[in-house]
PDB file of C-alpha atoms in Angstrom:
ATOM      1  CA  UNK J  87      20.587  -1.751  10.000  1.00  0.00           C
ATOM      2  CA  UNK J  88      20.576  -2.202  13.461  1.00  0.00           C
ATOM      3  CA  UNK J  89      18.613   0.777  13.872  1.00  0.00           C
ATOM      4  CA  UNK J  90      16.135  -1.065  11.489  1.00  0.00           C
ATOM      5  CA  UNK J  91      15.919  -4.514  13.060  1.00  0.00           C
ATOM      6  CA  UNK J  92      15.335  -2.788  16.502  1.00  0.00           C
ATOM      7  CA  UNK J  93      12.667  -1.032  15.145  1.00  0.00           C
ATOM      8  CA  UNK J  94      11.318  -3.932  13.626  1.00  0.00           C
ATOM      9  CA  UNK J  95      11.560  -5.735  16.700  1.00  0.00           C
ATOM     10  CA  UNK J  96       9.890  -3.025  18.530  1.00  0.00           C
ATOM     11  CA  UNK J  97       6.877  -2.437  15.813  1.00  0.00           C
ATOM     12  CA  UNK J  98       6.428  -6.569  16.428  1.00  0.00           C
ATOM     13  CA  UNK J  99       5.922  -6.035  20.361  1.00  0.00           C
ATOM     14  CA  UNK J 100       3.127  -3.407  19.188  1.00  0.00           C
ATOM     15  CA  UNK J 101       6.000  -0.581  20.724  1.00  0.00           C
ATOM     16  CA  UNK J 102       5.168   1.957  17.536  1.00  0.00           C
ATOM     17  CA  UNK J 103       6.531   5.176  20.095  1.00  0.00           C
ATOM     18  CA  UNK J 104       9.889   3.647  20.479  1.00  0.00           C
ATOM     19  CA  UNK J 105       9.872   2.145  16.712  1.00  0.00           C
ATOM     20  CA  UNK J 106       9.589   5.504  15.676  1.00  0.00           C
ATOM     21  CA  UNK J 107      12.909   6.321  17.497  1.00  0.00           C
ATOM     22  CA  UNK J 108      14.717   3.692  16.187  1.00  0.00           C
ATOM     23  CA  UNK J 109      13.468   4.519  12.231  1.00  0.00           C
ATOM     24  CA  UNK J 110      14.341   7.985  12.479  1.00  0.00           C
ATOM     25  CA  UNK J 111      17.889   6.958  14.361  1.00  0.00           C
ATOM     26  CA  UNK J 112      18.997   4.884  11.442  1.00  0.00           C
ATOM     27  CA  UNK J 113      17.576   7.626   8.963  1.00  0.00           C
ATOM     28  CA  UNK J 114      19.740   9.844  10.362  1.00  0.00           C
ATOM     29  CA  UNK J 115      22.973   7.749  10.327  1.00  0.00           C
ATOM     30  CA  UNK J 116      22.584   7.112   7.184  1.00  0.00           C
ATOM     31  CA  UNK J 117      22.494  11.153   6.946  1.00  0.00           C
ATOM     32  CA  UNK J 118      19.174  10.950   5.153  1.00  0.00           C
ATOM     33  CA  UNK J 119      20.307  10.141   2.114  1.00  0.00           C
ATOM     34  CA  UNK J 120      19.114   7.462  -0.297  1.00  0.00           C
ATOM     35  CA  UNK J 121      23.234   7.297  -2.077  1.00  0.00           C
ATOM     36  CA  UNK J 122      24.713   5.482   0.466  1.00  0.00           C
ATOM     37  CA  UNK J 123      22.241   2.757   1.077  1.00  0.00           C
ATOM     38  CA  UNK J 124      18.999   2.798  -0.549  1.00  0.00           C
ATOM     39  CA  UNK J 125      17.306  -0.325   0.138  1.00  0.00           C
ATOM     40  CA  UNK J 126      17.838   0.237   3.829  1.00  0.00           C
ATOM     41  CA  UNK J 127      16.493   3.892   3.413  1.00  0.00           C
ATOM     42  CA  UNK J 128      13.517   2.669   1.580  1.00  0.00           C
ATOM     43  CA  UNK J 129      12.769   0.282   4.418  1.00  0.00           C
ATOM     44  CA  UNK J 130      13.781   2.690   7.044  1.00  0.00           C
ATOM     45  CA  UNK J 131      11.157   5.277   5.860  1.00  0.00           C
ATOM     46  CA  UNK J 132       8.177   2.644   5.022  1.00  0.00           C
ATOM     47  CA  UNK J 133       8.517   1.091   8.316  1.00  0.00           C
ATOM     48  CA  UNK J 134       8.403   4.826  10.471  1.00  0.00           C
ATOM     49  CA  UNK J 135       5.920   5.831   8.007  1.00  0.00           C
ATOM     50  CA  UNK J 136       3.811   2.870   8.956  1.00  0.00           C
ATOM     51  CA  UNK J 137       4.650   3.187  12.585  1.00  0.00           C
ATOM     52  CA  UNK J 138       3.626   6.940  13.124  1.00  0.00           C
ATOM     53  CA  UNK J 139       0.281   6.006  11.127  1.00  0.00           C
ATOM     54  CA  UNK J 140      -0.233   3.544  13.770  1.00  0.00           C
ATOM     55  CA  UNK J 141       0.900   5.546  16.634  1.00  0.00           C
ATOM     56  CA  UNK J 142      -1.119   8.662  15.441  1.00  0.00           C
ATOM     57  CA  UNK J 143       2.487  10.156  15.619  1.00  0.00           C
ATOM     58  CA  UNK J 144       3.396  13.199  13.569  1.00  0.00           C
ATOM     59  CA  UNK J 145       1.225  12.738  10.862  1.00  0.00           C
ATOM     60  CA  UNK J 146       2.992  15.465   8.813  1.00  0.00           C
ATOM     61  CA  UNK J 147       6.439  13.787   9.241  1.00  0.00           C
ATOM     62  CA  UNK J 148       4.428  10.438   8.172  1.00  0.00           C
ATOM     63  CA  UNK J 149       3.082  12.379   5.129  1.00  0.00           C
ATOM     64  CA  UNK J 150       6.866  13.549   4.311  1.00  0.00           C
ATOM     65  CA  UNK J 151       8.286   9.972   4.282  1.00  0.00           C
ATOM     66  CA  UNK J 152       5.621   8.773   1.977  1.00  0.00           C
ATOM     67  CA  UNK J 153       6.333  11.447  -0.017  1.00  0.00           C
ATOM     68  CA  UNK J 154      10.110  10.957  -0.246  1.00  0.00           C
ATOM     69  CA  UNK J 155       9.227   7.226  -1.013  1.00  0.00           C
ATOM     70  CA  UNK J 156       7.344   7.982  -3.399  1.00  0.00           C
ATOM     71  CA  UNK J 157       9.569  10.106  -5.605  1.00  0.00           C
ATOM     72  CA  UNK J 158      12.295   8.053  -5.684  1.00  0.00           C
ATOM     73  CA  UNK J 159      13.316   6.745  -9.014  1.00  0.00           C
ATOM     74  CA  UNK J 160      12.603   2.966  -7.453  1.00  0.00           C
ATOM     75  CA  UNK J 161      10.316   0.206  -9.025  1.00  0.00           C
ATOM     76  CA  UNK J 162       6.383   0.261  -7.561  1.00  0.00           C
ATOM     77  CA  UNK J 163       6.518  -2.612  -6.084  1.00  0.00           C
ATOM     78  CA  UNK J 164       9.016  -1.108  -3.347  1.00  0.00           C
ATOM     79  CA  UNK J 165       6.898   1.551  -2.892  1.00  0.00           C
ATOM     80  CA  UNK J 166       3.431  -0.721  -1.840  1.00  0.00           C
ATOM     81  CA  UNK J 167       3.945  -0.345   1.980  1.00  0.00           C
ATOM     82  CA  UNK J 168       4.108   3.757   2.019  1.00  0.00           C
ATOM     83  CA  UNK J 169       1.056   3.587  -0.335  1.00  0.00           C
ATOM     84  CA  UNK J 170      -0.406   0.982   2.004  1.00  0.00           C
ATOM     85  CA  UNK J 171       0.065   3.618   4.900  1.00  0.00           C
ATOM     86  CA  UNK J 172      -1.211   6.337   2.511  1.00  0.00           C
ATOM     87  CA  UNK J 173      -4.259   4.554   2.104  1.00  0.00           C
ATOM     88  CA  UNK J 174      -5.212   3.442   5.451  1.00  0.00           C
ATOM     89  CA  UNK J 175      -4.525   6.871   6.420  1.00  0.00           C
ATOM     90  CA  UNK J 176      -6.402   8.663   4.353  1.00  0.00           C
ATOM     91  CA  UNK J 177      -9.429   6.240   5.235  1.00  0.00           C
ATOM     92  CA  UNK J 178      -8.576   6.970   9.130  1.00  0.00           C
ATOM     93  CA  UNK J 179      -8.750  10.644   8.730  1.00  0.00           C
ATOM     94  CA  UNK J 180     -12.283   9.592   6.932  1.00  0.00           C
ATOM     95  CA  UNK J 181     -10.994  11.175   3.335  1.00  0.00           C
ATOM     96  CA  UNK J 182     -12.838   8.439   1.584  1.00  0.00           C
ATOM     97  CA  UNK J 183     -12.027  10.139  -1.820  1.00  0.00           C
ATOM     98  CA  UNK J 184      -8.251  10.689  -1.375  1.00  0.00           C
ATOM     99  CA  UNK J 185      -8.278   6.913  -0.245  1.00  0.00           C
ATOM    100  CA  UNK J 186      -9.837   5.613  -3.178  1.00  0.00           C
ATOM    101  CA  UNK J 187      -7.884   7.935  -5.635  1.00  0.00           C
ATOM    102  CA  UNK J 188      -4.891   6.459  -3.887  1.00  0.00           C
ATOM    103  CA  UNK J 189      -6.080   2.865  -4.407  1.00  0.00           C
ATOM    104  CA  UNK J 190      -7.061   3.054  -7.744  1.00  0.00           C
ATOM    105  CA  UNK J 191      -3.999   5.135  -8.939  1.00  0.00           C
ATOM    106  CA  UNK J 192      -1.545   2.383  -7.581  1.00  0.00           C
ATOM    107  CA  UNK J 193      -3.639  -0.384  -9.634  1.00  0.00           C
ATOM    108  CA  UNK J 194      -3.519   1.727 -12.665  1.00  0.00           C
ATOM    109  CA  UNK J 195       0.472   2.333 -11.914  1.00  0.00           C
ATOM    110  CA  UNK J 196       0.661  -1.739 -11.911  1.00  0.00           C
ATOM    111  CA  UNK J 197      -0.942  -1.494 -15.005  1.00  0.00           C
ATOM    112  CA  UNK J 198      -4.044  -2.976 -13.647  1.00  0.00           C
ATOM    113  CA  UNK J 199      -7.570  -1.986 -14.951  1.00  0.00           C
ATOM    114  CA  UNK J 200      -8.940   0.578 -13.007  1.00  0.00           C
ATOM    115  CA  UNK J 201     -12.185   2.413 -13.289  1.00  0.00           C
ATOM    116  CA  UNK J 202     -12.123   6.019 -12.521  1.00  0.00           C
ATOM    117  CA  UNK J 203     -13.433   7.447  -9.345  1.00  0.00           C
ATOM    118  CA  UNK J 204     -16.772   8.855 -10.469  1.00  0.00           C
ATOM    119  CA  UNK J 205     -20.529   8.022 -10.246  1.00  0.00           C
ATOM    120  CA  UNK J 206     -21.646   5.215 -12.522  1.00  0.00           C
ATOM    121  CA  UNK J 207     -25.149   4.686 -13.349  1.00  0.00           C
ATOM    122  CA  UNK J 208     -27.359   1.542 -12.351  1.00  0.00           C
ATOM    123  CA  UNK J 209     -26.849   0.305 -16.358  1.00  0.00           C
ATOM    124  CA  UNK J 210     -23.019  -0.107 -15.921  1.00  0.00           C
ATOM    125  CA  UNK J 211     -23.448  -1.761 -12.590  1.00  0.00           C
ATOM    126  CA  UNK J 212     -25.893  -4.249 -14.315  1.00  0.00           C
ATOM    127  CA  UNK J 213     -23.796  -4.340 -17.078  1.00  0.00           C
ATOM    128  CA  UNK J 214     -20.700  -5.374 -14.780  1.00  0.00           C
ATOM    129  CA  UNK J 215     -22.619  -8.036 -13.020  1.00  0.00           C
ATOM    130  CA  UNK J 216     -23.374  -9.380 -16.204  1.00  0.00           C
ATOM    131  CA  UNK J 217     -19.600  -9.705 -17.440  1.00  0.00           C
ATOM    132  CA  UNK J 218     -18.951 -11.290 -13.502  1.00  0.00           C
ATOM    133  CA  UNK J 219     -21.689 -13.988 -14.277  1.00  0.00           C
ATOM    134  CA  UNK J 220     -20.652 -14.827 -17.472  1.00  0.00           C
ATOM    135  CA  UNK J 221     -16.993 -15.061 -16.586  1.00  0.00           C
ATOM    136  CA  UNK J 222     -18.005 -17.461 -13.604  1.00  0.00           C
ATOM    137  CA  UNK J 223     -19.911 -19.697 -15.816  1.00  0.00           C
ATOM    138  CA  UNK J 224     -22.522 -20.504 -13.350  1.00  0.00           C
ATOM    139  CA  UNK J 225     -19.573 -22.161 -11.652  1.00  0.00           C
ATOM    140  CA  UNK J 226     -20.132 -23.462  -7.577  1.00  0.00           C
ATOM    141  CA  UNK J 227     -18.823 -21.657  -4.682  1.00  0.00           C
ATOM    142  CA  UNK J 228     -17.056 -25.541  -4.589  1.00  0.00           C
ATOM    143  CA  UNK J 229     -15.520 -25.032  -8.265  1.00  0.00           C
ATOM    144  CA  UNK J 230     -14.628 -21.395  -7.415  1.00  0.00           C
ATOM    145  CA  UNK J 231     -12.928 -22.827  -4.049  1.00  0.00           C
ATOM    146  CA  UNK J 232     -10.709 -25.164  -6.318  1.00  0.00           C
ATOM    147  CA  UNK J 233      -9.651 -22.591  -8.908  1.00  0.00           C
ATOM    148  CA  UNK J 234      -5.844 -22.249  -8.591  1.00  0.00           C
ATOM    149  CA  UNK J 235      -4.434 -20.063  -6.533  1.00  0.00           C
ATOM    150  CA  UNK J 236      -3.466 -16.142  -7.251  1.00  0.00           C
ATOM    151  CA  UNK J 237       0.205 -16.172  -7.654  1.00  0.00           C
ATOM    152  CA  UNK J 238       0.788 -12.880  -9.897  1.00  0.00           C
ATOM    153  CA  UNK J 239       2.761 -10.718  -7.680  1.00  0.00           C
ATOM    154  CA  UNK J 240       1.069  -7.076  -9.425  1.00  0.00           C
ATOM    155  CA  UNK J 241      -2.200  -8.568  -9.111  1.00  0.00           C
ATOM    156  CA  UNK J 242      -2.063  -9.425  -5.389  1.00  0.00           C
ATOM    157  CA  UNK J 243      -0.623  -6.130  -4.813  1.00  0.00           C
ATOM    158  CA  UNK J 244      -3.813  -4.394  -6.393  1.00  0.00           C
ATOM    159  CA  UNK J 245      -5.851  -6.501  -4.387  1.00  0.00           C
ATOM    160  CA  UNK J 246      -4.526  -5.587  -1.122  1.00  0.00           C
ATOM    161  CA  UNK J 247      -4.600  -2.121  -2.021  1.00  0.00           C
ATOM    162  CA  UNK J 248      -8.578  -2.268  -2.892  1.00  0.00           C
ATOM    163  CA  UNK J 249      -9.219  -4.561   0.120  1.00  0.00           C
ATOM    164  CA  UNK J 250      -7.350  -0.982   2.366  1.00  0.00           C
ATOM    165  CA  UNK J 251      -9.185   1.295   0.461  1.00  0.00           C
ATOM    166  CA  UNK J 252     -12.807  -0.987   1.338  1.00  0.00           C
ATOM    167  CA  UNK J 253     -11.701  -0.761   4.759  1.00  0.00           C
TER     168      UNK J 253
END
């Protein structure tokens, strides 16, 4: 846990290469085992994947860490950070299809409506525009701004994921 704290401190100081060293050391001290302390291992893997992405350091290991977390039988909300890194990484590499597919897959797993990643016709776009316009019922910008704040954690995570995918 000390390596986790030290790695987070290094990350907060934008010293991502140093953070990677701390996160990796923490994983090695746990024996790379999820049975000893699964919560700490999740945080170490997630934080290290993120630090490797930001530092552009060994993206192969970053992807291995992402896959390791994704393969764990843990709740989807606990996998949010690695999905986030995977989306950002795909976007950064210019792989827009993988970026969007990953973000939409995450939303679907949350149980949120997400369209298939395929070309749509102008008719479908207009139909969806009209549905949105009807849902807003000619509300002004001020009325929309006064709507209650979004508190549903799943919708918030899905929205953040799509914002990352949009770049």
